[in-house]
CSV table of C-alpha atoms in Angstrom, one decimal:
chain,number,residue,atom,x,y,z
A,1,LYS,CA,-13.4,11.4,-17.3
A,2,ASP,CA,-13.1,14.2,-14.8
A,3,SER,CA,-15.9,16.1,-12.9
A,4,ASN,CA,-16.3,18.5,-15.9
A,5,GLY,CA,-16.9,15.6,-18.2
A,6,ASN,CA,-13.5,15.9,-20.0
A,7,VAL,CA,-12.3,12.6,-21.4
A,8,SER,CA,-8.5,12.1,-21.6
A,9,THR,CA,-6.7,10.4,-24.4
A,10,PRO,CA,-4.8,7.2,-23.6
A,11,SER,CA,-1.5,9.0,-24.2
A,12,ASP,CA,-2.2,11.1,-21.1
A,13,TRP,CA,-1.8,8.2,-18.6
A,14,THR,CA,1.5,6.7,-17.6
A,15,ASN,CA,0.6,4.3,-14.8
A,16,VAL,CA,-2.6,2.8,-13.5
A,17,ALA,CA,-3.8,0.7,-10.5
A,18,ALA,CA,-6.9,-1.1,-9.6
A,19,GLY,CA,-7.7,-1.7,-5.9
A,20,HIS,CA,-10.5,-3.7,-4.4
A,21,TYR,CA,-13.0,-0.9,-4.8
A,22,THR,CA,-10.8,1.9,-6.2
A,23,THR,CA,-9.2,2.9,-9.5
A,24,CYS,CA,-6.2,5.3,-9.7
A,25,GLY,CA,-3.9,6.5,-12.5
A,26,ILE,CA,-1.1,9.0,-13.1
A,27,ARG,CA,-1.5,11.7,-15.7
A,28,ASN,CA,0.7,14.7,-16.2
A,29,ASN,CA,2.7,14.0,-13.0
A,30,GLU,CA,-0.5,13.9,-10.9
A,31,VAL,CA,-2.5,11.0,-9.3
A,32,TRP,CA,-6.2,10.8,-10.0
A,33,CYS,CA,-8.5,8.3,-8.3
A,34,ALA,CA,-12.2,7.3,-8.4
A,35,GLY,CA,-14.3,4.7,-6.5
A,36,LYS,CA,-15.0,3.9,-2.9
A,37,ASN,CA,-13.8,6.5,-0.5
A,38,ASP,CA,-15.1,5.4,2.9
A,39,GLN,CA,-11.5,5.6,4.4
A,40,GLY,CA,-10.1,8.3,2.2
A,41,GLN,CA,-8.4,5.9,-0.2
A,42,THR,CA,-9.1,8.1,-3.2
A,43,GLY,CA,-7.3,10.9,-1.4
A,44,ASN,CA,-10.2,13.3,-1.9
A,45,LYS,CA,-11.8,15.6,0.7
A,46,ASN,CA,-15.4,15.3,-0.4
A,47,TYR,CA,-16.7,15.4,3.2
A,48,THR,CA,-17.4,17.9,6.0
A,49,ILE,CA,-14.9,17.7,8.9
A,50,GLU,CA,-16.4,17.2,12.3
A,51,SER,CA,-13.6,17.9,14.7
A,52,ILE,CA,-13.0,17.9,18.5
A,53,ASP,CA,-10.3,19.5,20.5
A,54,ASP,CA,-7.8,16.9,21.6
A,55,GLY,CA,-6.5,19.1,24.5
A,56,ASN,CA,-3.2,19.8,22.7
A,57,GLY,CA,-4.4,22.7,20.5
A,58,LYS,CA,-5.0,20.3,17.6
A,59,TYR,CA,-8.2,19.1,16.1
A,60,VAL,CA,-8.8,15.5,15.3
A,61,PHE,CA,-11.5,13.5,13.6
A,62,SER,CA,-14.0,11.8,16.0
A,63,GLY,CA,-14.0,8.6,14.0
A,64,LEU,CA,-13.6,8.4,10.3
A,65,PRO,CA,-15.5,11.1,8.4
A,66,ASP,CA,-18.3,10.2,6.1
A,67,MET,CA,-16.8,10.3,2.6
A,68,ALA,CA,-19.1,9.7,-0.3
A,69,ASN,CA,-17.8,7.4,-3.1
A,70,LEU,CA,-16.5,9.1,-6.2
A,71,SER,CA,-18.0,8.3,-9.6
A,72,PHE,CA,-15.4,10.4,-11.5
A,73,ALA,CA,-11.7,10.9,-11.1
A,74,MET,CA,-10.4,13.6,-8.8
A,75,LYS,CA,-6.8,14.7,-8.2
A,76,VAL,CA,-4.9,13.5,-5.1
A,77,GLU,CA,-3.2,16.4,-3.4
A,78,GLY,CA,0.1,16.2,-1.6
A,79,LEU,CA,2.2,14.3,-4.1
A,80,GLU,CA,5.3,15.5,-6.0
A,81,ASN,CA,6.0,14.0,-9.4
A,82,PRO,CA,4.5,10.6,-8.8
A,83,VAL,CA,5.6,7.9,-11.2
A,84,LEU,CA,4.1,4.6,-9.8
A,85,ILE,CA,0.8,3.9,-8.1
A,86,ASP,CA,-1.0,0.9,-6.5
A,87,SER,CA,-4.2,0.4,-4.4
A,88,GLY,CA,-5.3,-2.1,-1.8
A,89,GLU,CA,-8.7,-2.6,-0.2
A,90,SER,CA,-8.9,0.7,1.6
A,91,HIS,CA,-5.6,2.5,0.9
A,92,SER,CA,-3.4,3.6,-1.9
A,93,CYS,CA,0.4,4.4,-2.3
A,94,ALA,CA,2.6,6.1,-4.8
A,95,ILE,CA,6.3,6.4,-5.4
A,96,GLN,CA,7.5,9.8,-6.4
A,97,LYS,CA,10.3,10.6,-8.9
A,98,ASN,CA,12.7,11.2,-6.0
A,99,GLY,CA,12.0,7.7,-4.7
A,100,ILE,CA,10.0,8.7,-1.6
A,101,ALA,CA,6.9,6.5,-1.1
A,102,LYS,CA,3.7,8.1,0.2
A,103,CYS,CA,0.4,6.4,1.2
A,104,TRP,CA,-3.1,7.5,2.1
A,105,GLY,CA,-6.5,6.0,3.2
A,106,GLY,CA,-7.2,3.2,5.7
A,107,GLN,CA,-4.6,2.8,8.5
A,108,LYS,CA,-6.0,0.2,10.9
A,109,TYR,CA,-3.0,-2.0,10.6
A,110,GLY,CA,-0.2,0.5,9.8
A,111,GLN,CA,-0.5,0.0,6.1
A,112,LEU,CA,0.5,3.7,5.5
A,113,GLY,CA,3.9,3.0,7.0
A,114,ASP,CA,4.3,6.2,9.0
A,115,ASN,CA,4.5,4.4,12.4
A,116,SER,CA,0.9,5.0,13.4
A,117,THR,CA,-2.5,3.3,13.2
A,118,SER,CA,-6.0,4.7,13.2
A,119,GLY,CA,-8.3,3.8,16.1
A,120,ASP,CA,-11.4,5.5,17.5
A,121,ILE,CA,-9.7,8.9,17.1
A,122,VAL,CA,-8.2,9.6,13.7
A,123,LYS,CA,-5.4,12.1,14.3
A,124,ILE,CA,-4.6,12.8,10.7
A,125,ASP,CA,-6.6,13.5,7.7
A,126,PRO,CA,-6.7,10.1,5.9
A,127,THR,CA,-6.8,11.7,2.5
A,128,VAL,CA,-3.4,13.4,3.0
A,129,PRO,CA,-0.5,11.2,1.7
A,130,VAL,CA,2.1,10.4,4.4
A,131,THR,CA,5.7,9.4,3.9
A,132,VAL,CA,6.5,5.7,4.4
A,133,LEU,CA,9.3,5.3,7.0
A,134,LYS,CA,11.9,2.6,7.5
A,135,GLU,CA,12.7,1.0,10.9
A,136,ASP,CA,15.3,3.7,11.6
A,137,GLY,CA,12.8,6.5,11.1
A,138,THR,CA,14.2,7.7,7.8
A,139,PRO,CA,12.1,7.9,4.6
A,140,LEU,CA,12.0,4.7,2.5
A,141,LEU,CA,13.4,5.3,-1.0
A,142,ALA,CA,11.7,2.8,-3.3
A,143,LYS,CA,11.6,1.9,-7.0
A,144,ALA,CA,8.6,-0.5,-7.1
A,145,LEU,CA,5.5,-1.2,-5.0
A,146,THR,CA,2.8,-3.8,-4.6
A,147,LEU,CA,-0.3,-3.5,-2.3
A,148,GLY,CA,-2.5,-6.2,-0.8
A,149,GLU,CA,-5.6,-6.1,1.3
A,150,ASP,CA,-4.2,-4.1,4.2
A,151,THR,CA,-0.5,-4.4,3.5
A,152,SER,CA,2.0,-2.4,1.5
A,153,CYS,CA,5.3,-3.8,0.1
A,154,PHE,CA,8.1,-2.0,-1.7
A,155,VAL,CA,11.4,-2.8,-3.5
A,156,GLY,CA,13.9,-0.3,-2.2
A,157,ILE,CA,16.6,1.4,-4.2
A,158,ASP,CA,18.9,-1.0,-2.3
A,159,ASP,CA,17.1,-4.0,-3.9
A,160,GLN,CA,15.7,-4.9,-0.4
A,161,LEU,CA,12.1,-5.9,0.0
A,162,TYR,CA,10.2,-4.0,2.6
A,163,CYS,CA,6.6,-4.4,3.9
A,164,ASN,CA,4.3,-2.7,6.4
A,165,GLY,CA,0.7,-3.1,7.5
A,166,ARG,CA,-1.2,-6.3,8.2
A,167,ASN,CA,0.8,-9.5,8.5
A,168,LEU,CA,-2.0,-12.0,8.5
A,169,HIS,CA,-1.0,-15.6,7.8
A,170,GLY,CA,2.6,-14.5,8.3
A,171,LEU,CA,2.8,-13.1,4.8
A,172,MET,CA,5.9,-11.0,5.6
A,173,GLY,CA,7.9,-14.1,6.5
A,174,THR,CA,8.8,-12.8,9.9
A,175,GLY,CA,7.5,-15.9,11.7
A,176,ASP,CA,4.6,-14.1,13.3
A,177,ASN,CA,1.3,-12.4,12.5
A,178,SER,CA,2.0,-9.1,14.1
A,179,PRO,CA,1.4,-6.0,12.0
A,180,ARG,CA,4.3,-3.7,11.1
A,181,LEU,CA,3.8,0.0,11.4
A,182,VAL,CA,6.9,1.0,9.3
A,183,ALA,CA,8.6,-0.5,6.2
A,184,THR,CA,10.3,-3.6,7.6
A,185,GLN,CA,13.0,-5.7,5.9
A,186,ILE,CA,11.6,-9.1,4.7
A,187,PRO,CA,13.8,-12.1,5.5
A,188,ASN,CA,15.5,-13.4,2.4
A,189,GLY,CA,14.2,-10.3,0.7
A,190,ASP,CA,17.6,-9.0,-0.5
A,191,ASN,CA,18.7,-8.6,-4.1
A,192,VAL,CA,15.1,-8.4,-5.2
A,193,LYS,CA,14.2,-7.7,-8.9
A,194,GLN,CA,10.4,-7.8,-8.6
A,195,ALA,CA,7.7,-8.6,-6.0
A,196,ASP,CA,3.9,-9.2,-6.0
A,197,LEU,CA,1.5,-9.2,-3.1
A,198,THR,CA,-2.0,-10.5,-3.1
A,199,TRP,CA,-4.4,-10.6,-0.2
A,200,HIS,CA,-2.5,-12.9,2.1
A,201,HIS,CA,0.7,-14.1,0.5
A,202,LEU,CA,3.8,-12.5,-1.0
A,203,THR,CA,6.0,-13.7,-3.8
A,204,TRP,CA,9.3,-12.2,-5.1
A,205,LEU,CA,11.9,-12.7,-7.8
A,206,LYS,CA,15.5,-12.2,-7.0
A,207,ASN,CA,18.2,-11.0,-9.4
A,208,ASP,CA,19.8,-14.4,-9.3
A,209,GLY,CA,16.6,-15.9,-10.9
A,210,THR,CA,15.3,-17.6,-7.7
A,211,VAL,CA,11.7,-17.2,-6.6
A,212,TRP,CA,10.6,-16.9,-2.9
A,213,SER,CA,7.3,-16.8,-1.2
A,214,SER,CA,5.6,-16.6,2.3
A,215,GLY,CA,2.1,-16.4,3.7
A,216,GLN,CA,-1.2,-18.2,3.3
A,217,ASN,CA,-0.9,-21.6,1.7
A,218,HIS,CA,-4.5,-23.0,1.9
A,219,ASN,CA,-4.5,-23.9,-1.8
A,220,ASN,CA,-0.9,-25.0,-2.0
A,221,GLN,CA,0.0,-21.7,-3.7
A,222,ILE,CA,3.4,-21.8,-2.0
A,223,LYS,CA,4.2,-25.4,-1.3
A,224,ASN,CA,2.6,-28.8,-1.9
A,225,GLY,CA,1.8,-31.4,0.7
A,226,SER,CA,0.5,-29.0,3.3
A,227,THR,CA,-2.0,-26.2,3.6
A,228,ASP,CA,-0.3,-24.7,6.7
A,229,ASP,CA,0.7,-21.0,6.5
A,230,VAL,CA,4.3,-20.4,5.4
A,231,ARG,CA,5.6,-17.9,8.0
A,232,THR,CA,9.2,-18.2,7.0
A,233,PRO,CA,10.1,-17.5,3.3
A,234,ILE,CA,10.9,-20.5,1.2
A,235,GLN,CA,12.2,-20.8,-2.3
A,236,ILE,CA,9.6,-22.1,-4.7
A,237,PHE,CA,9.5,-23.4,-8.3
A,238,THR,CA,12.5,-25.6,-7.7
A,239,ASP,CA,11.2,-28.9,-9.0
A,240,PHE,CA,11.8,-28.6,-12.7
C-alpha cells in the first residue's frame, strides 16, 4: 500500500524485485520502492540535506544523508517508462522502455555505472537515478538486468553481457578483483540469452544453449574438485 493507505490490485503491477533489504515494483510506468533507505536505494528523499560549498559553486553532501527506512511504497522520481527493475544490497536499477538503464543508491564500488564512486563526499544525490554508461562513454542500451550485492549486470540489446561495480572473487571473469565503474564487457559474454548474478558469482546462458560462470567457488557452485575462485569464465554443466 502507499502512504495514504491505498491498496493496489495485483493487475496494477508489471515487474517486481526484492533486494537485500528493499522491495521495488513497477506500476503504471512508475517505480515504487519500500524498505531500508540508508544509502538512498529506495530512491526517496525522506531526509534533510546538509550541504557544504565545494568551492565550485555546487553543493555536495558531507557524507551520506540520514535517510529513514520506508515502511510503505513511495515513487522513485527521474525514470521514464521503466519496464524492468532489480535491487541489490544498497542499490537499485531499472531499464526504461527506450533501453536506457538507470541506477540509484549506494555507489561505493561504482555499482551505479556512471563512472564515479562515493567517498567521504557524495557529489550527487544518491536517490536520483543516473544513466549507466559503457566503456566508450555512451549510454548502455539493455534488455535485461540482474543485481548482486554491490554489482550490476545487464544483457545489452547487442546480446553482450555487461557488468559494473564490485568484482569480488573475480565474478566478472576479467582475471582480477578490481571494481568497474562503467558497464564493462564480460569475457565470453557474447550471444547471451539470460544472466543471473548472486552475491559473488555470475552465471549466464547463451543462445547456443551453453552455460558459463565465473566468481566465487567455495561450495563448488561453478566447478568440482577445487574451491578456488574462478576468475576466468568457464563453461559449466557439460558432464551429462
